[in-house]
Amino acid sequence: MVSPNPQTAGSTPSATTGTSSSQTLPDAVIRLAGNSQDGIQTIGGFLARIAGRSDQDVMTYMTIPSTISGGPSIFQVRMGTGEILSEGDQTDFLVAFYQHSYEAHKSSLRDGGVLIYDSDNVKPDPTERRYTHVPVPITTNTIEAVGGTGKDKGKNMFVFGLIGRVFNLNIVKLHNLVRERFGGRSEDIVRNALMAVDAGYAHPVENLLGHLYRFEANDRAGRNPQVTLDGNTALAYGLIAAGVRYGAAYPITPWTSIMELLRSELPKYGGTFVQAEDELSAISMALGFAYSGHLAVTGSSGPGLSLKMEALGWAVMAEMPLIIINVQRGGPSTGLPTNEEQSDLMQAIYGSHGDAPRVVLAPKDVEDCFYIALEAGRIARAYSTPVIILTDQALATRIEAFDEPNLAKFMVEPKLDLTPRPADFKPYPLDRITHHAPPGTVMESGVYPTATGLEHDEMGHPTGNPALHQKMTAKRREKLKRLGEELPRPLIHGADEGDILLVSWGSTFGPVREASNRLNASGEATGHIHLRHLHPLPPGLERVFARYRQVFVVEINDQGLYGFGQLAMLLRARYANPAIRSITKSDGLGYKTREVVEGVHRLKGAASASVSAFPDDTHS
Amino acid sequence: MSNSLPAAPLAQPGNQRAPLTKKALTSDHPTWCPGCGDFAVLASFYRVLERLQYPQESIVTFAGIGCSSRFPYFVNTHGGHYLHGRSLPFAAGISLSRDDLHVFVFGGDGDGYSIGGNHLVHTARKNVNLTYVIMDNFVYGLTKKQTSPTSPIGFKSKTDPTGAMDQPINPMRTLLNSGATFIARSHATQVNHMIEMMERAARHKGFSVVEILSECVEFYEGAFDAANPRKGGAFPVIELKKNDGTPEDALRHDPADELAAYRLAHEAWPGKFGVFYEINRPTKNELEAGLVARTREKTKNANDLALLQSSFARLR
Ligand SMILES: Cc1ncc(C[n+]2csc(CCOP(=O)(O)OP(=O)(O)O)c2C)c(N)n1
Ligand code: SF4
Ligand SMILES: [Mg+2]
């Protein structure tokens, strides 16, 4: 289905936008800079939703203020027609609410960009000629539209309307969003918000801009309508689609919104999500759900994942299916709790004690957060194994639009298998994958199984027999090697052999893909592969790597003592290929496409193991 | 409880089944030291299950780590051996997602009051429907004689060779403070009393605990002689109120009286045995089931696919 609604301006009396002098854009990066209490998150969310509904692609990015009471905050929306892979290196349109917003963010504007500012609060540098100045008395106009009380509350709605005019957005869609959002509140609130939107939409901003803009039409014929959501929401609904009905966790940013959503959603499906007293309890309770025959989930962020490690070892030993989500943030310790980092890869793959193989997956974008949950559920069930999903702070909070999943096709019906087990049932057979008999199951042998963290024989009896420990360790390893062999080979994007291959995992997908496109466009043939399955790795990588003279792994973590980021270190160990080197950084932010391109250029000419996206990060 | 799960078979006291006997319930031979108090707890538990006659497949025995926590290996039911101190949240997961099961958790004083102390409080506070039996020997048995949270001051252990110096916890006071809705105390040499306490605990709706003084003959011999009549001690039993209006009844213990229970907990060693406390409070199992029922009513029992489709429709 495509939206039947080509953008039509002027559909209400207040909309006087002409369409004659519009400049068509493929996409635009709009940064709203103000204080968090101004409700700029709301404008950003509205714009993202409008983009989704208008069949545009969209990606948002926001900073969360570090104090609860608010403070300077930004929300950035990149919307447009093509595939949007990153939040954008530079800002095309900056909306500055205050002098401090202007000072802090003017440098993000590209040459020839547009600065829209509240002329009641901002005095820009009169000598600056790099971008177009568009003064709008946002505060005064909002007061005029809705009265004095509206000054602080309504400014965001005025700006929403103003942006609607700048980009020729459909005013009816703007109105609908406002009604949906505030519909549950009093009529006054809805009316004031609509008046503020209309006032913004009526502001003749084209007089200062010279013209208005519109996005290229997007042909999405035959595709599902788009949904617009953040990564944590996509992951939570993905879990439900995967058949997860039970879970337990302890709150920690940025994981918390998943547990909040599941707490209110799962009872609809007859399940429950329990807030446990700590992470040790949370994973234990989730394992109790799993032992009882349900596909269950627990989740956390960095420090909480560390607390779950002992129980993860039990899940490996007892061979319990379980989904564990880790929304990575800057670490170690409390670190940068509201920033982005990919520094938990080693913890996810090797954390815990003993030889404890488990599965680790990472989603590449918001849409993939939904599908990775299905993949985790499939693997956990089929292989009786804990599966860790490594997402991160940026994916958790950013909003993207994507085709609504075909739920009828993907939805997994949870099944509790209590069919009596035959007399020859073995809980831990050496020649097959373990599939537990949950409690409630009649054992026809009359012998009831014990799930155990002690090394055990095929019947689950504890044993210290050296040969059995060797065999059982191999059993737990071999099943995951088998999974590795069954995984799809990653596709190469761009040049399929030659000088440089870029490797990404998790949320670095977008900027690395964009960087490879940019490099190819400028005549530097570059390949790109993205790894979704990190442990076990998919088959065929050895041969892919062998086709390039240099293999650069791009990740948001530190180069460590030996000069390699975490995935690069693993790939080098696994493939013993000295061509594998590292581009890393740890500034708590996602990669700009430019940073990846520059990293490639610097590493190409260097003899070092790695380059930091921050070349001056050491004091030499 | 769930619309998406097939109804689990309900526990029907075995109509055409052969009665559940000690023979069917016996599994691996216990690995405890000869004379260990835990043997008697196990023997009493078989008798409790014989009395309760739950279907064998609906009984779950779980434990943490310790000598006492080996228990599930010796009971032929579904069960498991989990981590040191974390068996309660695990068992809560079983209980909360499977109302058809009867969940029993076993463990020691270190497992329950030290490493698992926080879980004890929260499982009790939530009133998760399960029965917890603590085999308290005032010492760490499995790891061979270290000080436990219940070791008395002066007890010479390998970690306190000159005598324990830290104030021990008072288990009964700790349990009362946890919010458990059934709390009893027994002694491993008193088999009939143990059977009675464990059976009452199993029949209680909510989080029930039985603290059993169970001697570690290897590392703390004679610890509980003061309450063992065969060793010259006394085994004073709490008499519960009969509400018969007699003058004697005024002196009997009202298990719903929390303050009276605290007074019992503070009696001088060896104190009294029996039911200290018992009240009815909604279980988390009931509260969660109520939430599901109300939510499902609001969504008019829509099926899973329709529910998820409507969530996505709101994201368009
Ligand atoms: C995380 C962890 N820490 C420590 C241990 C070692 N450990 C096993 S049992 C135990 C103490 C057991 O004492 P208690 O719970 O009183 O049981 P008992 O052996 O006395 O029955 C300890 C410290 C462990 N297994 N796991
Ligand atoms: S060490 Fe003590 S608690 Fe452990 S089995 Fe022997 S007597 Fe029992
Ligand atoms: Mg002990």
PDB file of N, CA, C and O in Angstrom, chain A residues 49 53 227-228 245 263 268-269 272 275 277 281 284-285 288-289 291-292 294 314 404 414 439-441 446 448-452 461, chain B residues 2-4 28 57 73 76-82 86 89-90 93-94 97-98 118-119 122 126 288 295-296 304 307-308 315-316:
ATOM      1  N   ARG A  49       7.052  10.704  12.718  1.00  0.00           N
ATOM      2  CA  ARG A  49       5.804  10.006  12.392  1.00  0.00           C
ATOM      3  C   ARG A  49       5.254  10.497  11.055  1.00  0.00           C
ATOM      4  O   ARG A  49       4.790   9.724  10.224  1.00  0.00           O
ATOM      5  N   ARG A  53       4.466   8.324   7.795  1.00  0.00           N
ATOM      6  CA  ARG A  53       3.145   8.304   7.160  1.00  0.00           C
ATOM      7  C   ARG A  53       3.175   8.836   5.736  1.00  0.00           C
ATOM      8  O   ARG A  53       2.256   8.619   4.971  1.00  0.00           O
ATOM      9  N   VAL A 227       5.692   1.907   9.722  1.00  0.00           N
ATOM     10  CA  VAL A 227       5.507   2.183  11.142  1.00  0.00           C
ATOM     11  C   VAL A 227       6.716   2.978  11.602  1.00  0.00           C
ATOM     12  O   VAL A 227       7.790   2.857  11.033  1.00  0.00           O
ATOM     13  N   THR A 228       6.515   3.813  12.604  1.00  0.00           N
ATOM     14  CA  THR A 228       7.578   4.702  13.065  1.00  0.00           C
ATOM     15  C   THR A 228       7.768   4.472  14.554  1.00  0.00           C
ATOM     16  O   THR A 228       6.834   4.693  15.330  1.00  0.00           O
ATOM     17  N   ARG A 245       6.430 -14.665  26.446  1.00  0.00           N
ATOM     18  CA  ARG A 245       5.296 -14.226  27.262  1.00  0.00           C
ATOM     19  C   ARG A 245       5.691 -13.967  28.710  1.00  0.00           C
ATOM     20  O   ARG A 245       4.884 -13.507  29.496  1.00  0.00           O
ATOM     21  N   ARG A 263       5.964  -4.941  30.597  1.00  0.00           N
ATOM     22  CA  ARG A 263       5.133  -5.046  31.796  1.00  0.00           C
ATOM     23  C   ARG A 263       3.677  -4.712  31.478  1.00  0.00           C
ATOM     24  O   ARG A 263       2.764  -5.307  32.006  1.00  0.00           O
ATOM     25  N   LYS A 268      -1.719  -8.671  28.404  1.00  0.00           N
ATOM     26  CA  LYS A 268      -2.708  -8.806  27.327  1.00  0.00           C
ATOM     27  C   LYS A 268      -2.628 -10.184  26.697  1.00  0.00           C
ATOM     28  O   LYS A 268      -3.597 -10.717  26.173  1.00  0.00           O
ATOM     29  N   TYR A 269      -1.424 -10.725  26.693  1.00  0.00           N
ATOM     30  CA  TYR A 269      -1.181 -12.012  26.046  1.00  0.00           C
ATOM     31  C   TYR A 269      -1.201 -13.161  27.053  1.00  0.00           C
ATOM     32  O   TYR A 269      -0.776 -14.270  26.759  1.00  0.00           O
ATOM     33  N   THR A 272       3.384 -12.409  31.881  1.00  0.00           N
ATOM     34  CA  THR A 272       3.725 -11.388  32.857  1.00  0.00           C
ATOM     35  C   THR A 272       5.195 -11.011  32.763  1.00  0.00           C
ATOM     36  O   THR A 272       6.017 -11.783  32.270  1.00  0.00           O
ATOM     37  N   GLN A 275       9.214  -7.186  37.855  1.00  0.00           N
ATOM     38  CA  GLN A 275      10.340  -6.349  38.289  1.00  0.00           C
ATOM     39  C   GLN A 275      10.989  -7.040  39.480  1.00  0.00           C
ATOM     40  O   GLN A 275      10.400  -7.155  40.547  1.00  0.00           O
ATOM     41  N   GLU A 277      14.198  -7.865  42.333  1.00  0.00           N
ATOM     42  CA  GLU A 277      14.918  -7.024  43.302  1.00  0.00           C
ATOM     43  C   GLU A 277      16.314  -6.664  42.828  1.00  0.00           C
ATOM     44  O   GLU A 277      16.913  -5.708  43.326  1.00  0.00           O
ATOM     45  N   SER A 281      18.518 -11.826  40.633  1.00  0.00           N
ATOM     46  CA  SER A 281      17.182 -12.380  40.766  1.00  0.00           C
ATOM     47  C   SER A 281      16.474 -12.398  39.411  1.00  0.00           C
ATOM     48  O   SER A 281      15.794 -13.369  39.071  1.00  0.00           O
ATOM     49  N   SER A 284      17.558 -15.169  37.267  1.00  0.00           N
ATOM     50  CA  SER A 284      17.153 -16.422  37.902  1.00  0.00           C
ATOM     51  C   SER A 284      15.667 -16.680  37.664  1.00  0.00           C
ATOM     52  O   SER A 284      15.251 -17.790  37.332  1.00  0.00           O
ATOM     53  N   MET A 285      14.874 -15.641  37.831  1.00  0.00           N
ATOM     54  CA  MET A 285      13.433 -15.786  37.614  1.00  0.00           C
ATOM     55  C   MET A 285      13.149 -16.114  36.148  1.00  0.00           C
ATOM     56  O   MET A 285      12.327 -16.971  35.839  1.00  0.00           O
ATOM     57  N   GLY A 288      13.774 -19.546  35.666  1.00  0.00           N
ATOM     58  CA  GLY A 288      12.660 -20.324  36.221  1.00  0.00           C
ATOM     59  C   GLY A 288      11.505 -20.421  35.230  1.00  0.00           C
ATOM     60  O   GLY A 288      10.888 -21.475  35.063  1.00  0.00           O
ATOM     61  N   PHE A 289      11.240 -19.322  34.525  1.00  0.00           N
ATOM     62  CA  PHE A 289      10.216 -19.341  33.473  1.00  0.00           C
ATOM     63  C   PHE A 289      10.641 -20.316  32.374  1.00  0.00           C
ATOM     64  O   PHE A 289       9.831 -21.103  31.865  1.00  0.00           O
ATOM     65  N   TYR A 291      12.780 -22.865  32.512  1.00  0.00           N
ATOM     66  CA  TYR A 291      12.732 -24.242  33.004  1.00  0.00           C
ATOM     67  C   TYR A 291      11.292 -24.759  32.985  1.00  0.00           C
ATOM     68  O   TYR A 291      11.047 -25.938  32.715  1.00  0.00           O
ATOM     69  N   SER A 292      10.356 -23.853  33.239  1.00  0.00           N
ATOM     70  CA  SER A 292       8.944 -24.243  33.271  1.00  0.00           C
ATOM     71  C   SER A 292       8.363 -24.450  31.884  1.00  0.00           C
ATOM     72  O   SER A 292       7.189 -24.774  31.743  1.00  0.00           O
ATOM     73  N   HIS A 294       8.664 -22.118  29.105  1.00  0.00           N
ATOM     74  CA  HIS A 294       8.345 -20.917  28.333  1.00  0.00           C
ATOM     75  C   HIS A 294       9.608 -20.314  27.728  1.00  0.00           C
ATOM     76  O   HIS A 294      10.672 -20.405  28.315  1.00  0.00           O
ATOM     77  N   TRP A 314      25.140 -20.977  34.438  1.00  0.00           N
ATOM     78  CA  TRP A 314      24.207 -22.073  34.743  1.00  0.00           C
ATOM     79  C   TRP A 314      23.361 -22.397  33.513  1.00  0.00           C
ATOM     80  O   TRP A 314      23.142 -23.568  33.193  1.00  0.00           O
ATOM     81  N   GLU A 404       5.816  -2.037   7.872  1.00  0.00           N
ATOM     82  CA  GLU A 404       5.195  -2.813   8.930  1.00  0.00           C
ATOM     83  C   GLU A 404       5.443  -4.297   8.674  1.00  0.00           C
ATOM     84  O   GLU A 404       5.203  -4.802   7.574  1.00  0.00           O
ATOM     85  N   PRO A 414       3.368 -19.453  21.218  1.00  0.00           N
ATOM     86  CA  PRO A 414       4.099 -20.189  22.263  1.00  0.00           C
ATOM     87  C   PRO A 414       3.431 -21.532  22.559  1.00  0.00           C
ATOM     88  O   PRO A 414       2.202 -21.623  22.575  1.00  0.00           O
ATOM     89  N   PRO A 439       8.578 -29.295  34.007  1.00  0.00           N
ATOM     90  CA  PRO A 439       7.775 -29.889  35.075  1.00  0.00           C
ATOM     91  C   PRO A 439       6.313 -29.948  34.653  1.00  0.00           C
ATOM     92  O   PRO A 439       5.850 -29.090  33.908  1.00  0.00           O
ATOM     93  N   GLY A 440       5.632 -30.975  35.124  1.00  0.00           N
ATOM     94  CA  GLY A 440       4.266 -31.208  34.668  1.00  0.00           C
ATOM     95  C   GLY A 440       4.234 -32.330  33.641  1.00  0.00           C
ATOM     96  O   GLY A 440       3.179 -32.889  33.353  1.00  0.00           O
ATOM     97  N   THR A 441       5.407 -32.649  33.093  1.00  0.00           N
ATOM     98  CA  THR A 441       5.499 -33.716  32.098  1.00  0.00           C
ATOM     99  C   THR A 441       5.617 -35.065  32.796  1.00  0.00           C
ATOM    100  O   THR A 441       6.459 -35.238  33.676  1.00  0.00           O
ATOM    101  N   GLY A 446       9.353 -43.298  34.742  1.00  0.00           N
ATOM    102  CA  GLY A 446       9.199 -43.133  36.190  1.00  0.00           C
ATOM    103  C   GLY A 446      10.364 -42.386  36.810  1.00  0.00           C
ATOM    104  O   GLY A 446      10.379 -42.127  38.006  1.00  0.00           O
ATOM    105  N   TYR A 448      12.394 -38.939  37.118  1.00  0.00           N
ATOM    106  CA  TYR A 448      12.188 -37.510  36.865  1.00  0.00           C
ATOM    107  C   TYR A 448      13.520 -36.776  36.789  1.00  0.00           C
ATOM    108  O   TYR A 448      14.422 -37.053  37.567  1.00  0.00           O
ATOM    109  N   PRO A 449      13.646 -35.830  35.824  1.00  0.00           N
ATOM    110  CA  PRO A 449      14.953 -35.206  35.575  1.00  0.00           C
ATOM    111  C   PRO A 449      15.290 -34.055  36.519  1.00  0.00           C
ATOM    112  O   PRO A 449      14.405 -33.373  37.029  1.00  0.00           O
ATOM    113  N   THR A 450      16.576 -33.869  36.719  1.00  0.00           N
ATOM    114  CA  THR A 450      17.088 -32.760  37.518  1.00  0.00           C
ATOM    115  C   THR A 450      17.910 -31.854  36.605  1.00  0.00           C
ATOM    116  O   THR A 450      18.883 -32.294  36.009  1.00  0.00           O
ATOM    117  N   ALA A 451      17.470 -30.602  36.501  1.00  0.00           N
ATOM    118  CA  ALA A 451      18.259 -29.622  35.733  1.00  0.00           C
ATOM    119  C   ALA A 451      19.389 -29.169  36.640  1.00  0.00           C
ATOM    120  O   ALA A 451      19.160 -28.854  37.803  1.00  0.00           O
ATOM    121  N   THR A 452      20.596 -29.145  36.121  1.00  0.00           N
ATOM    122  CA  THR A 452      21.698 -28.949  37.054  1.00  0.00           C
ATOM    123  C   THR A 452      22.840 -28.117  36.510  1.00  0.00           C
ATOM    124  O   THR A 452      23.120 -28.117  35.311  1.00  0.00           O
ATOM    125  N   HIS A 461      22.667 -36.837  36.177  1.00  0.00           N
ATOM    126  CA  HIS A 461      23.301 -37.123  37.463  1.00  0.00           C
ATOM    127  C   HIS A 461      24.636 -36.406  37.542  1.00  0.00           C
ATOM    128  O   HIS A 461      25.405 -36.435  36.572  1.00  0.00           O
TER     129      HIS A 461
ATOM    130  N   SER B   2      -3.164 -18.160  30.667  1.00  0.00           N
ATOM    131  CA  SER B   2      -2.791 -17.527  29.408  1.00  0.00           C
ATOM    132  C   SER B   2      -3.724 -17.962  28.298  1.00  0.00           C
ATOM    133  O   SER B   2      -4.159 -19.096  28.256  1.00  0.00           O
ATOM    134  N   ASN B   3      -3.987 -17.045  27.389  1.00  0.00           N
ATOM    135  CA  ASN B   3      -4.807 -17.431  26.251  1.00  0.00           C
ATOM    136  C   ASN B   3      -3.984 -18.148  25.225  1.00  0.00           C
ATOM    137  O   ASN B   3      -4.494 -18.832  24.373  1.00  0.00           O
ATOM    138  N   SER B   4      -2.670 -17.973  25.306  1.00  0.00           N
ATOM    139  CA  SER B   4      -1.860 -18.496  24.228  1.00  0.00           C
ATOM    140  C   SER B   4      -1.205 -19.817  24.590  1.00  0.00           C
ATOM    141  O   SER B   4      -0.565 -20.435  23.777  1.00  0.00           O
ATOM    142  N   ASP B  28      18.468 -40.945  43.770  1.00  0.00           N
ATOM    143  CA  ASP B  28      19.860 -41.253  44.109  1.00  0.00           C
ATOM    144  C   ASP B  28      20.026 -41.415  45.625  1.00  0.00           C
ATOM    145  O   ASP B  28      19.349 -40.742  46.395  1.00  0.00           O
ATOM    146  N   GLU B  57       4.290 -35.786  38.721  1.00  0.00           N
ATOM    147  CA  GLU B  57       4.873 -34.883  37.721  1.00  0.00           C
ATOM    148  C   GLU B  57       4.618 -33.407  38.032  1.00  0.00           C
ATOM    149  O   GLU B  57       5.212 -32.531  37.405  1.00  0.00           O
ATOM    150  N   TYR B  73      18.411 -33.968  44.253  1.00  0.00           N
ATOM    151  CA  TYR B  73      18.912 -35.190  43.623  1.00  0.00           C
ATOM    152  C   TYR B  73      18.327 -36.444  44.284  1.00  0.00           C
ATOM    153  O   TYR B  73      18.357 -37.524  43.713  1.00  0.00           O
ATOM    154  N   ASN B  76      12.682 -38.049  43.686  1.00  0.00           N
ATOM    155  CA  ASN B  76      12.363 -38.363  42.291  1.00  0.00           C
ATOM    156  C   ASN B  76      11.146 -37.566  41.821  1.00  0.00           C
ATOM    157  O   ASN B  76      10.045 -38.090  41.679  1.00  0.00           O
ATOM    158  N   THR B  77      11.394 -36.272  41.632  1.00  0.00           N
ATOM    159  CA  THR B  77      10.377 -35.399  41.036  1.00  0.00           C
ATOM    160  C   THR B  77      11.122 -34.499  40.057  1.00  0.00           C
ATOM    161  O   THR B  77      12.339 -34.493  40.023  1.00  0.00           O
ATOM    162  N   HIS B  78      10.377 -33.735  39.267  1.00  0.00           N
ATOM    163  CA  HIS B  78      11.037 -32.690  38.493  1.00  0.00           C
ATOM    164  C   HIS B  78      11.774 -31.790  39.471  1.00  0.00           C
ATOM    165  O   HIS B  78      11.278 -31.540  40.579  1.00  0.00           O
ATOM    166  N   GLY B  79      12.921 -31.304  39.066  1.00  0.00           N
ATOM    167  CA  GLY B  79      13.621 -30.431  39.990  1.00  0.00           C
ATOM    168  C   GLY B  79      14.946 -29.964  39.464  1.00  0.00           C
ATOM    169  O   GLY B  79      15.283 -30.196  38.302  1.00  0.00           O
ATOM    170  N   GLY B  80      15.669 -29.305  40.327  1.00  0.00           N
ATOM    171  CA  GLY B  80      16.942 -28.778  39.865  1.00  0.00           C
ATOM    172  C   GLY B  80      17.822 -28.265  40.968  1.00  0.00           C
ATOM    173  O   GLY B  80      17.398 -28.044  42.108  1.00  0.00           O
ATOM    174  N   HIS B  81      19.052 -28.079  40.590  1.00  0.00           N
ATOM    175  CA  HIS B  81      20.127 -27.679  41.480  1.00  0.00           C
ATOM    176  C   HIS B  81      20.688 -26.409  40.865  1.00  0.00           C
ATOM    177  O   HIS B  81      21.326 -26.453  39.814  1.00  0.00           O
ATOM    178  N   TYR B  82      20.405 -25.275  41.499  1.00  0.00           N
ATOM    179  CA  TYR B  82      20.704 -23.989  40.862  1.00  0.00           C
ATOM    180  C   TYR B  82      21.957 -23.371  41.474  1.00  0.00           C
ATOM    181  O   TYR B  82      22.895 -24.089  41.817  1.00  0.00           O
ATOM    182  N   ARG B  86      20.422 -18.415  45.008  1.00  0.00           N
ATOM    183  CA  ARG B  86      19.479 -17.810  44.053  1.00  0.00           C
ATOM    184  C   ARG B  86      18.290 -18.712  43.725  1.00  0.00           C
ATOM    185  O   ARG B  86      17.604 -18.484  42.736  1.00  0.00           O
ATOM    186  N   PRO B  89      14.386 -16.849  43.626  1.00  0.00           N
ATOM    187  CA  PRO B  89      13.847 -16.220  42.410  1.00  0.00           C
ATOM    188  C   PRO B  89      13.629 -17.227  41.278  1.00  0.00           C
ATOM    189  O   PRO B  89      12.655 -17.097  40.526  1.00  0.00           O
ATOM    190  N   PHE B  90      14.494 -18.220  41.173  1.00  0.00           N
ATOM    191  CA  PHE B  90      14.273 -19.244  40.144  1.00  0.00           C
ATOM    192  C   PHE B  90      12.929 -19.929  40.387  1.00  0.00           C
ATOM    193  O   PHE B  90      12.092 -20.054  39.480  1.00  0.00           O
ATOM    194  N   GLY B  93       9.960 -17.973  39.475  1.00  0.00           N
ATOM    195  CA  GLY B  93       9.647 -18.051  38.047  1.00  0.00           C
ATOM    196  C   GLY B  93       8.795 -19.272  37.729  1.00  0.00           C
ATOM    197  O   GLY B  93       7.870 -19.206  36.914  1.00  0.00           O
ATOM    198  N   ILE B  94       9.102 -20.380  38.395  1.00  0.00           N
ATOM    199  CA  ILE B  94       8.305 -21.595  38.169  1.00  0.00           C
ATOM    200  C   ILE B  94       6.885 -21.380  38.682  1.00  0.00           C
ATOM    201  O   ILE B  94       5.900 -21.593  37.973  1.00  0.00           O
ATOM    202  N   SER B  97       4.644 -18.814  36.711  1.00  0.00           N
ATOM    203  CA  SER B  97       4.227 -19.103  35.340  1.00  0.00           C
ATOM    204  C   SER B  97       3.495 -20.435  35.242  1.00  0.00           C
ATOM    205  O   SER B  97       3.039 -20.801  34.164  1.00  0.00           O
ATOM    206  N   ARG B  98       3.401 -21.174  36.347  1.00  0.00           N
ATOM    207  CA  ARG B  98       2.781 -22.497  36.281  1.00  0.00           C
ATOM    208  C   ARG B  98       1.986 -22.769  37.556  1.00  0.00           C
ATOM    209  O   ARG B  98       2.470 -23.396  38.498  1.00  0.00           O
ATOM    210  N   ASN B 118      18.870 -11.285  50.302  1.00  0.00           N
ATOM    211  CA  ASN B 118      18.011 -10.293  49.660  1.00  0.00           C
ATOM    212  C   ASN B 118      16.832 -10.957  48.939  1.00  0.00           C
ATOM    213  O   ASN B 118      15.717 -10.451  48.941  1.00  0.00           O
ATOM    214  N   HIS B 119      17.112 -12.122  48.349  1.00  0.00           N
ATOM    215  CA  HIS B 119      16.029 -12.812  47.624  1.00  0.00           C
ATOM    216  C   HIS B 119      14.964 -13.329  48.593  1.00  0.00           C
ATOM    217  O   HIS B 119      13.780 -13.372  48.265  1.00  0.00           O
ATOM    218  N   HIS B 122      12.606 -10.499  49.341  1.00  0.00           N
ATOM    219  CA  HIS B 122      11.729 -10.059  48.251  1.00  0.00           C
ATOM    220  C   HIS B 122      10.754 -11.135  47.793  1.00  0.00           C
ATOM    221  O   HIS B 122       9.641 -10.831  47.369  1.00  0.00           O
ATOM    222  N   LYS B 126       6.746 -10.494  48.193  1.00  0.00           N
ATOM    223  CA  LYS B 126       5.833 -10.674  47.059  1.00  0.00           C
ATOM    224  C   LYS B 126       4.832 -11.787  47.329  1.00  0.00           C
ATOM    225  O   LYS B 126       3.890 -11.974  46.559  1.00  0.00           O
ATOM    226  N   GLU B 288      -1.076 -11.287  39.926  1.00  0.00           N
ATOM    227  CA  GLU B 288      -0.711 -11.279  38.501  1.00  0.00           C
ATOM    228  C   GLU B 288      -1.851 -11.861  37.663  1.00  0.00           C
ATOM    229  O   GLU B 288      -2.170 -11.351  36.595  1.00  0.00           O
ATOM    230  N   THR B 295      -6.846  -7.157  32.211  1.00  0.00           N
ATOM    231  CA  THR B 295      -6.316  -6.676  30.939  1.00  0.00           C
ATOM    232  C   THR B 295      -7.002  -7.375  29.771  1.00  0.00           C
ATOM    233  O   THR B 295      -7.343  -6.759  28.772  1.00  0.00           O
ATOM    234  N   ARG B 296      -7.215  -8.679  29.931  1.00  0.00           N
ATOM    235  CA  ARG B 296      -7.831  -9.444  28.842  1.00  0.00           C
ATOM    236  C   ARG B 296      -9.286  -9.012  28.647  1.00  0.00           C
ATOM    237  O   ARG B 296      -9.802  -9.047  27.545  1.00  0.00           O
ATOM    238  N   ASP B 304      -3.637 -13.319  20.067  1.00  0.00           N
ATOM    239  CA  ASP B 304      -2.298 -12.733  20.096  1.00  0.00           C
ATOM    240  C   ASP B 304      -1.995 -11.932  18.826  1.00  0.00           C
ATOM    241  O   ASP B 304      -1.457 -10.826  18.886  1.00  0.00           O
ATOM    242  N   LEU B 307      -3.862  -8.685  18.708  1.00  0.00           N
ATOM    243  CA  LEU B 307      -3.311  -7.728  19.683  1.00  0.00           C
ATOM    244  C   LEU B 307      -2.066  -7.042  19.133  1.00  0.00           C
ATOM    245  O   LEU B 307      -1.924  -5.823  19.212  1.00  0.00           O
ATOM    246  N   LEU B 308      -1.177  -7.844  18.568  1.00  0.00           N
ATOM    247  CA  LEU B 308       0.071  -7.263  18.073  1.00  0.00           C
ATOM    248  C   LEU B 308      -0.204  -6.396  16.843  1.00  0.00           C
ATOM    249  O   LEU B 308       0.390  -5.331  16.679  1.00  0.00           O
ATOM    250  N   LEU B 315       1.269   2.489  15.530  1.00  0.00           N
ATOM    251  CA  LEU B 315       2.595   3.048  15.230  1.00  0.00           C
ATOM    252  C   LEU B 315       2.701   3.558  13.801  1.00  0.00           C
ATOM    253  O   LEU B 315       3.754   3.987  13.357  1.00  0.00           O
ATOM    254  N   ARG B 316       1.594   3.445  13.058  1.00  0.00           N
ATOM    255  CA  ARG B 316       1.644   3.915  11.663  1.00  0.00           C
ATOM    256  C   ARG B 316       1.724   5.424  11.618  1.00  0.00           C
ATOM    257  O   ARG B 316       1.251   6.081  12.534  1.00  0.00           O
TER     258      ARG B 316
END
